[in-house]
Amino acid sequence: MEFFTTINSVYVMIGSIALGAMCGMLGVFGVLRKQGLLGDALAHAALPGIAIAFLIMGERILAGLLLGALVSGLLGAFCIQYLVKATKIKMDSAMAAVLSVFFGFGIVLLTFIQRLPSASKAGLDTFLFGQAAALLKIDVILMSSIFLFTLLVVFIFWKELKMFIFDSSFAAVLGFRSRFFEILFMTIYVLAILVSLQAVGVVLTAAMFITPAAAALLWTKRLLSAVVLSVVFGSISSASGAYVSIVAEGMPTGPVIVMAASVIFLFSFMFASRGGIVWKAIERYKYSKKVNLENLLAKLYRDTESGVNKWQRSDISLIMLWRLRSNGYINSGNEITLTKKGLVSGFKVVQKHRLWETYLVERMNFSHDHVHRDAEIMEHLLTDDVVEKINSILGNPKVDPHGKSLKMK
Amino acid sequence: MEVMIIVILATLTCALIGNFLVLRKLSLMGDAISHAVLFGIVMAFFIVGTLHSIWFFILSVLFAVFLGFIVQWIVERVSISRESIIGVVFTFFFALGVLLIVQFAGNIHLDTHAVLFGSVEFSVFERFVFLSFDLGPKSMWTLGAVFLLNIFLIKLFYKELKITTFDPNFATSVGISPKLIHYLVMFLTSITVVTAFEAVGAILVVALLVVPVVTSYIFNKRLNFMIGYSLFFALLSSIVGYLFSVYFDVSVAGAVAFISGVILCFVVILYKMFAYEQTN
């Protein structure tokens, strides 16, 4: 593995994984609080702080810039909270307003800095688009310690955070210091954003917090498993982003990380155990197959009732013939006849239909000409247990409201 | 002077449609479209081959509308809140756009900085020439046209917009489709964002869609007053912001966004003082 030979690549890798894991962890809380884009807003809000810190120090000292970003990020968080609490402005508008105003102010300061003759503005731009490949040992140590700190906070206050997310009014009733947790939550959020700004930049920081978390929440509804899954997704996408940007010259890390996370999201969207669209489509297909088969069996049974018990092969489509035969519903031959099994299955569908019509008319006072469509749906859904129950409620009726038999021929 | 006219037109256009975005809790859609459209712009550039044709504009708008559809489509299929889905979708397309520029379009004049922060200062160099008469900057005409289109459509569907915004169930019961009106709003937003952001950049677009509107939303209860005041605040921030940027020689887009925030701040403070006196 030539890749790990340079010590710097190892730093970049460790830093990126710590970053992905941290954002993935915090992101779940953000997404569940419907504040997924909080990361986006606070990342933008940190910009003026960076610029002001630079103006004060006159040079690029990372710790100083990060302190500036921290202060202005927290100020942004405070403004969002205040706007929502003190006025009728909604959360999303407050986030959009703070994001754009702070960022606008940051741009004003940046253009101002660019005109300063003395200042070497080099390095401020990396905050806009991020540069994981330029991470140094000191950055990685900082990142990892912030990650461990947030991990510790989440671990200690797990129960409180859980309550805070899912039922803040219940938490308040229990005398829970929700203000304290609001501030705590915002602070660790902003800390994570600071780290992310360096690696993936202002614009794509949003994805670090949202995409792995959203993907994880497609798989599970349990908070703990969602957090673990999201951490895994975040780490995988960050690691692959870092790898590509080290191996392929000139590929920006941030966008590659986001692409990897998006692929994970897309995969989850299609295949997640809860609600993946592919499974839903398969279920729909299976159901429609079942409905078609049952409708055909019902028709064959009704034909039998009216005296027809032989059919030509050309009456039935090839695919349906095949399905009927493979289920053992018909005898093959030149002329088609129902087997005993086919007859019983057809009767069951018809019985469910007529029984449901009877039930609607007798017990729910529907008019007898208004029940067919409903029964058409229910004939595929009722189970044998329910049929038995309805039968006994209605006292084993012999005919349905249209005078058709409820007993098998 | 021409720069100022462009800024004013952009602010008015954005603030007008912004009212409906804020009321429908779609504020962050402007943010999403203005970023994600980077991908649309790159694709349109690959297809059309130039940044200065009407087809380029149409393709970008189509992509923005398509984006709204994707978000809606996903939102209807998962149990995750809309704004998180917006975040997933827009970062994906922005990242894809950046990667495409880095990989294939190193030599085209697509400056990601200009896309984000706008360069209204330079938009005046793009002239609209008709029969060899110089009729002013092109953005001025496109923005003007979009502004008129917005006014026209919003006036035409004012009642429908109002009802679907405040009471979608009632709207359905009187035969107005909230979904259709939703797409009308998304269409107007898309066309506004694409036009305005060409001239003033993504960040200013977000500021202009939201900030003057929420400023006005704080103390207004009636929709037509709210729209009126939002246009007033938009005008005020663009004029003061422009003068500010000229005086300090800084980014126009940034200055206008900043000033609109200062105005919001003032209004919040005044509102709190006034509300405090009222309760006593």
Coordinates of N, CA and C in Angstrom, one line a residue, chain A residues 153-249:
Chain A
V153 N -19.6 14.2 25.8 CA -20.8 14.9 26.1 C -22.0 14.1 25.7
V154 N -22.1 13.6 24.5 CA -23.2 12.8 24.1 C -23.4 11.6 25.0
F155 N -22.3 10.9 25.4 CA -22.4 9.7 26.2 C -22.9 10.1 27.6
I156 N -22.4 11.1 28.2 CA -22.9 11.5 29.6 C -24.3 11.9 29.6
F157 N -24.7 12.8 28.6 CA -26.0 13.3 28.6 C -27.0 12.6 27.6
W158 N -26.7 11.3 27.4 CA -27.5 10.6 26.4 C -29.0 10.6 26.7
K159 N -29.4 10.3 27.9 CA -30.8 10.2 28.3 C -31.4 11.6 28.1
E160 N -30.7 12.6 28.6 CA -31.3 14.0 28.6 C -31.4 14.4 27.1
L161 N -30.4 14.2 26.3 CA -30.5 14.6 24.9 C -31.7 13.9 24.2
K162 N -31.9 12.6 24.5 CA -33.0 11.9 23.9 C -34.3 12.5 24.3
M163 N -34.5 12.8 25.5 CA -35.7 13.4 26.0 C -35.9 14.8 25.3
F164 N -34.8 15.5 25.3 CA -34.8 16.9 24.7 C -35.2 16.9 23.3
I165 N -34.8 15.8 22.5 CA -35.2 15.8 21.1 C -36.6 15.4 20.9
F166 N -37.1 14.3 21.6 CA -38.4 13.8 21.3 C -39.5 14.4 22.0
D167 N -39.3 15.0 23.2 CA -40.4 15.6 23.9 C -40.0 16.7 24.8
S168 N -39.7 17.8 24.2 CA -39.1 18.9 25.0 C -40.1 19.4 26.1
S169 N -41.4 19.4 25.8 CA -42.3 19.9 26.8 C -42.4 19.0 28.0
F170 N -42.4 17.6 27.7 CA -42.4 16.7 28.8 C -41.1 16.9 29.6
A171 N -40.0 17.1 28.9 CA -38.8 17.3 29.6 C -38.9 18.5 30.6
A172 N -39.5 19.6 30.0 CA -39.7 20.8 30.8 C -40.5 20.5 32.1
V173 N -41.6 19.7 31.9 CA -42.4 19.4 33.1 C -41.6 18.7 34.2
L174 N -40.7 17.8 33.7 CA -39.9 17.1 34.7 C -38.8 18.0 35.4
G175 N -38.9 19.3 35.1 CA -37.9 20.3 35.7 C -36.6 20.1 35.1
F176 N -36.6 19.8 33.8 CA -35.3 19.6 33.1 C -34.8 20.9 32.6
R177 N -33.5 21.2 32.7 CA -33.0 22.5 32.3 C -32.8 22.5 30.8
S178 N -33.9 22.8 30.1 CA -33.9 22.7 28.6 C -33.0 23.9 28.1
R179 N -32.9 25.0 28.7 CA -32.1 26.1 28.3 C -30.6 25.7 28.3
F180 N -30.3 25.0 29.4 CA -28.9 24.5 29.5 C -28.5 23.6 28.3
F181 N -29.5 22.7 28.0 CA -29.2 21.7 27.0 C -29.2 22.3 25.6
E182 N -30.1 23.3 25.4 CA -30.1 24.1 24.2 C -28.7 24.6 23.9
I183 N -28.2 25.3 24.9 CA -26.8 25.9 24.8 C -25.7 24.8 24.6
L184 N -25.9 23.8 25.4 CA -24.9 22.7 25.3 C -24.9 22.1 23.9
F185 N -26.1 21.8 23.4 CA -26.3 21.3 22.1 C -25.7 22.2 21.0
M186 N -26.0 23.4 21.1 CA -25.5 24.4 20.1 C -24.0 24.5 20.1
T187 N -23.4 24.4 21.3 CA -22.0 24.6 21.5 C -21.2 23.4 20.8
I188 N -21.7 22.2 21.1 CA -21.0 21.1 20.5 C -21.2 21.1 19.0
Y189 N -22.4 21.5 18.5 CA -22.7 21.6 17.1 C -21.7 22.6 16.5
V190 N -21.5 23.8 17.1 CA -20.6 24.7 16.5 C -19.2 24.2 16.5
L191 N -18.8 23.5 17.6 CA -17.4 23.0 17.6 C -17.2 22.0 16.4
A192 N -18.2 21.2 16.2 CA -18.0 20.2 15.1 C -18.0 20.9 13.7
I193 N -18.7 22.0 13.6 CA -18.7 22.8 12.4 C -17.4 23.4 12.1
L194 N -16.7 23.9 13.2 CA -15.4 24.5 13.0 C -14.4 23.5 12.4
V195 N -14.5 22.2 12.9 CA -13.6 21.2 12.3 C -14.0 21.0 10.8
S196 N -15.3 20.9 10.6 CA -15.7 20.6 9.3 C -15.4 21.7 8.2
L197 N -15.4 22.9 8.7 CA -15.1 24.0 7.8 C -13.7 23.9 7.2
Q198 N -12.8 23.4 8.0 CA -11.4 23.3 7.4 C -11.3 22.2 6.4
A199 N -12.1 21.1 6.6 CA -11.9 20.0 5.7 C -12.8 20.1 4.5
V200 N -14.1 20.4 4.7 CA -15.0 20.4 3.5 C -15.5 21.8 3.1
G201 N -15.3 22.8 4.0 CA -15.7 24.1 3.6 C -17.2 24.5 4.0
V202 N -17.5 25.7 3.8 CA -18.7 26.3 4.2 C -19.9 25.6 3.6
V203 N -19.9 25.5 2.3 CA -21.2 25.1 1.6 C -21.5 23.7 1.8
L204 N -20.5 22.8 1.9 CA -20.8 21.4 1.9 C -20.8 20.9 3.3
T205 N -20.6 21.7 4.3 CA -20.7 21.3 5.7 C -22.1 20.7 6.0
A206 N -23.1 21.3 5.4 CA -24.5 20.9 5.6 C -24.6 19.4 5.3
A207 N -23.9 18.9 4.3 CA -24.1 17.5 3.9 C -23.5 16.6 5.0
M208 N -22.4 17.0 5.6 CA -21.7 16.2 6.6 C -22.7 15.9 7.8
F209 N -23.6 16.9 8.1 CA -24.5 16.7 9.2 C -25.8 16.1 8.8
I210 N -26.2 16.2 7.5 CA -27.5 15.7 7.1 C -27.5 14.4 6.5
T211 N -26.6 14.2 5.4 CA -26.8 13.1 4.5 C -26.6 11.7 5.3
P212 N -25.5 11.5 6.0 CA -25.3 10.2 6.7 C -26.5 10.0 7.7
A213 N -26.9 11.1 8.4 CA -27.9 10.9 9.4 C -29.3 10.6 8.7
A214 N -29.6 11.3 7.6 CA -30.8 11.0 6.9 C -30.8 9.5 6.4
A215 N -29.7 9.1 5.9 CA -29.6 7.7 5.4 C -29.8 6.7 6.5
A216 N -29.2 7.0 7.7 CA -29.3 6.1 8.8 C -30.7 6.0 9.3
L217 N -31.4 7.1 9.3 CA -32.8 7.2 9.7 C -33.8 6.4 8.8
L218 N -33.3 6.1 7.6 CA -34.1 5.3 6.7 C -34.1 3.9 7.1
W219 N -33.0 3.5 7.8 CA -32.9 2.1 8.2 C -33.6 1.7 9.5
T220 N -33.5 2.7 10.4 CA -34.0 2.4 11.8 C -34.6 3.6 12.4
K221 N -35.5 3.3 13.4 CA -36.2 4.3 14.1 C -35.6 4.4 15.5
R222 N -34.8 3.5 15.9 CA -34.2 3.6 17.3 C -33.0 4.5 17.3
L223 N -33.0 5.4 18.3 CA -32.0 6.5 18.3 C -30.6 5.9 18.4
L224 N -30.4 4.9 19.2 CA -29.0 4.4 19.4 C -28.5 3.8 18.1
S225 N -29.3 3.0 17.5 CA -28.9 2.3 16.2 C -28.7 3.4 15.1
A226 N -29.6 4.4 15.1 CA -29.4 5.4 14.1 C -28.1 6.2 14.3
V227 N -27.8 6.5 15.5 CA -26.5 7.2 15.8 C -25.3 6.4 15.3
V228 N -25.3 5.1 15.7 CA -24.2 4.2 15.4 C -24.1 4.1 13.8
L229 N -25.2 3.9 13.2 CA -25.2 3.7 11.7 C -24.7 5.0 11.0
S230 N -25.2 6.1 11.6 CA -24.8 7.4 11.0 C -23.3 7.6 11.1
V231 N -22.8 7.2 12.3 CA -21.4 7.4 12.5 C -20.6 6.5 11.5
V232 N -21.1 5.3 11.3 CA -20.4 4.4 10.3 C -20.5 5.0 8.9
F233 N -21.7 5.5 8.5 CA -21.9 6.1 7.2 C -21.0 7.3 7.0
G234 N -20.9 8.2 8.0 CA -20.1 9.4 8.0 C -18.6 9.0 7.8
S235 N -18.2 8.0 8.6 CA -16.8 7.7 8.5 C -16.4 7.1 7.2
I236 N -17.3 6.2 6.7 CA -17.0 5.6 5.4 C -16.9 6.7 4.3
S237 N -17.9 7.6 4.3 CA -17.8 8.6 3.2 C -16.6 9.5 3.4
S238 N -16.3 9.9 4.6 CA -15.1 10.8 4.8 C -13.8 10.0 4.4
A239 N -13.7 8.8 4.8 CA -12.5 8.0 4.5 C -12.4 7.9 2.9
S240 N -13.5 7.6 2.2 CA -13.3 7.4 0.8 C -13.0 8.8 0.1
G241 N -13.7 9.9 0.7 CA -13.4 11.2 0.1 C -11.9 11.5 0.3
A242 N -11.4 11.3 1.5 CA -10.0 11.6 1.8 C -9.1 10.8 0.9
Y243 N -9.4 9.5 0.7 CA -8.6 8.6 -0.1 C -8.5 9.1 -1.5
V244 N -9.7 9.4 -2.1 CA -9.7 9.8 -3.5 C -8.9 11.1 -3.7
S245 N -9.1 12.0 -2.7 CA -8.4 13.3 -2.9 C -6.9 13.2 -2.7
I246 N -6.5 12.2 -2.0 CA -5.0 12.0 -1.9 C -4.5 11.3 -3.1
V247 N -5.2 10.3 -3.6 CA -4.7 9.5 -4.7 C -4.8 10.3 -6.0
A248 N -6.0 10.9 -6.2 CA -6.2 11.6 -7.5 C -5.8 13.1 -7.3
E249 N -4.8 13.5 -8.0 CA -4.3 14.8 -7.9 C -5.4 15.8 -8.2

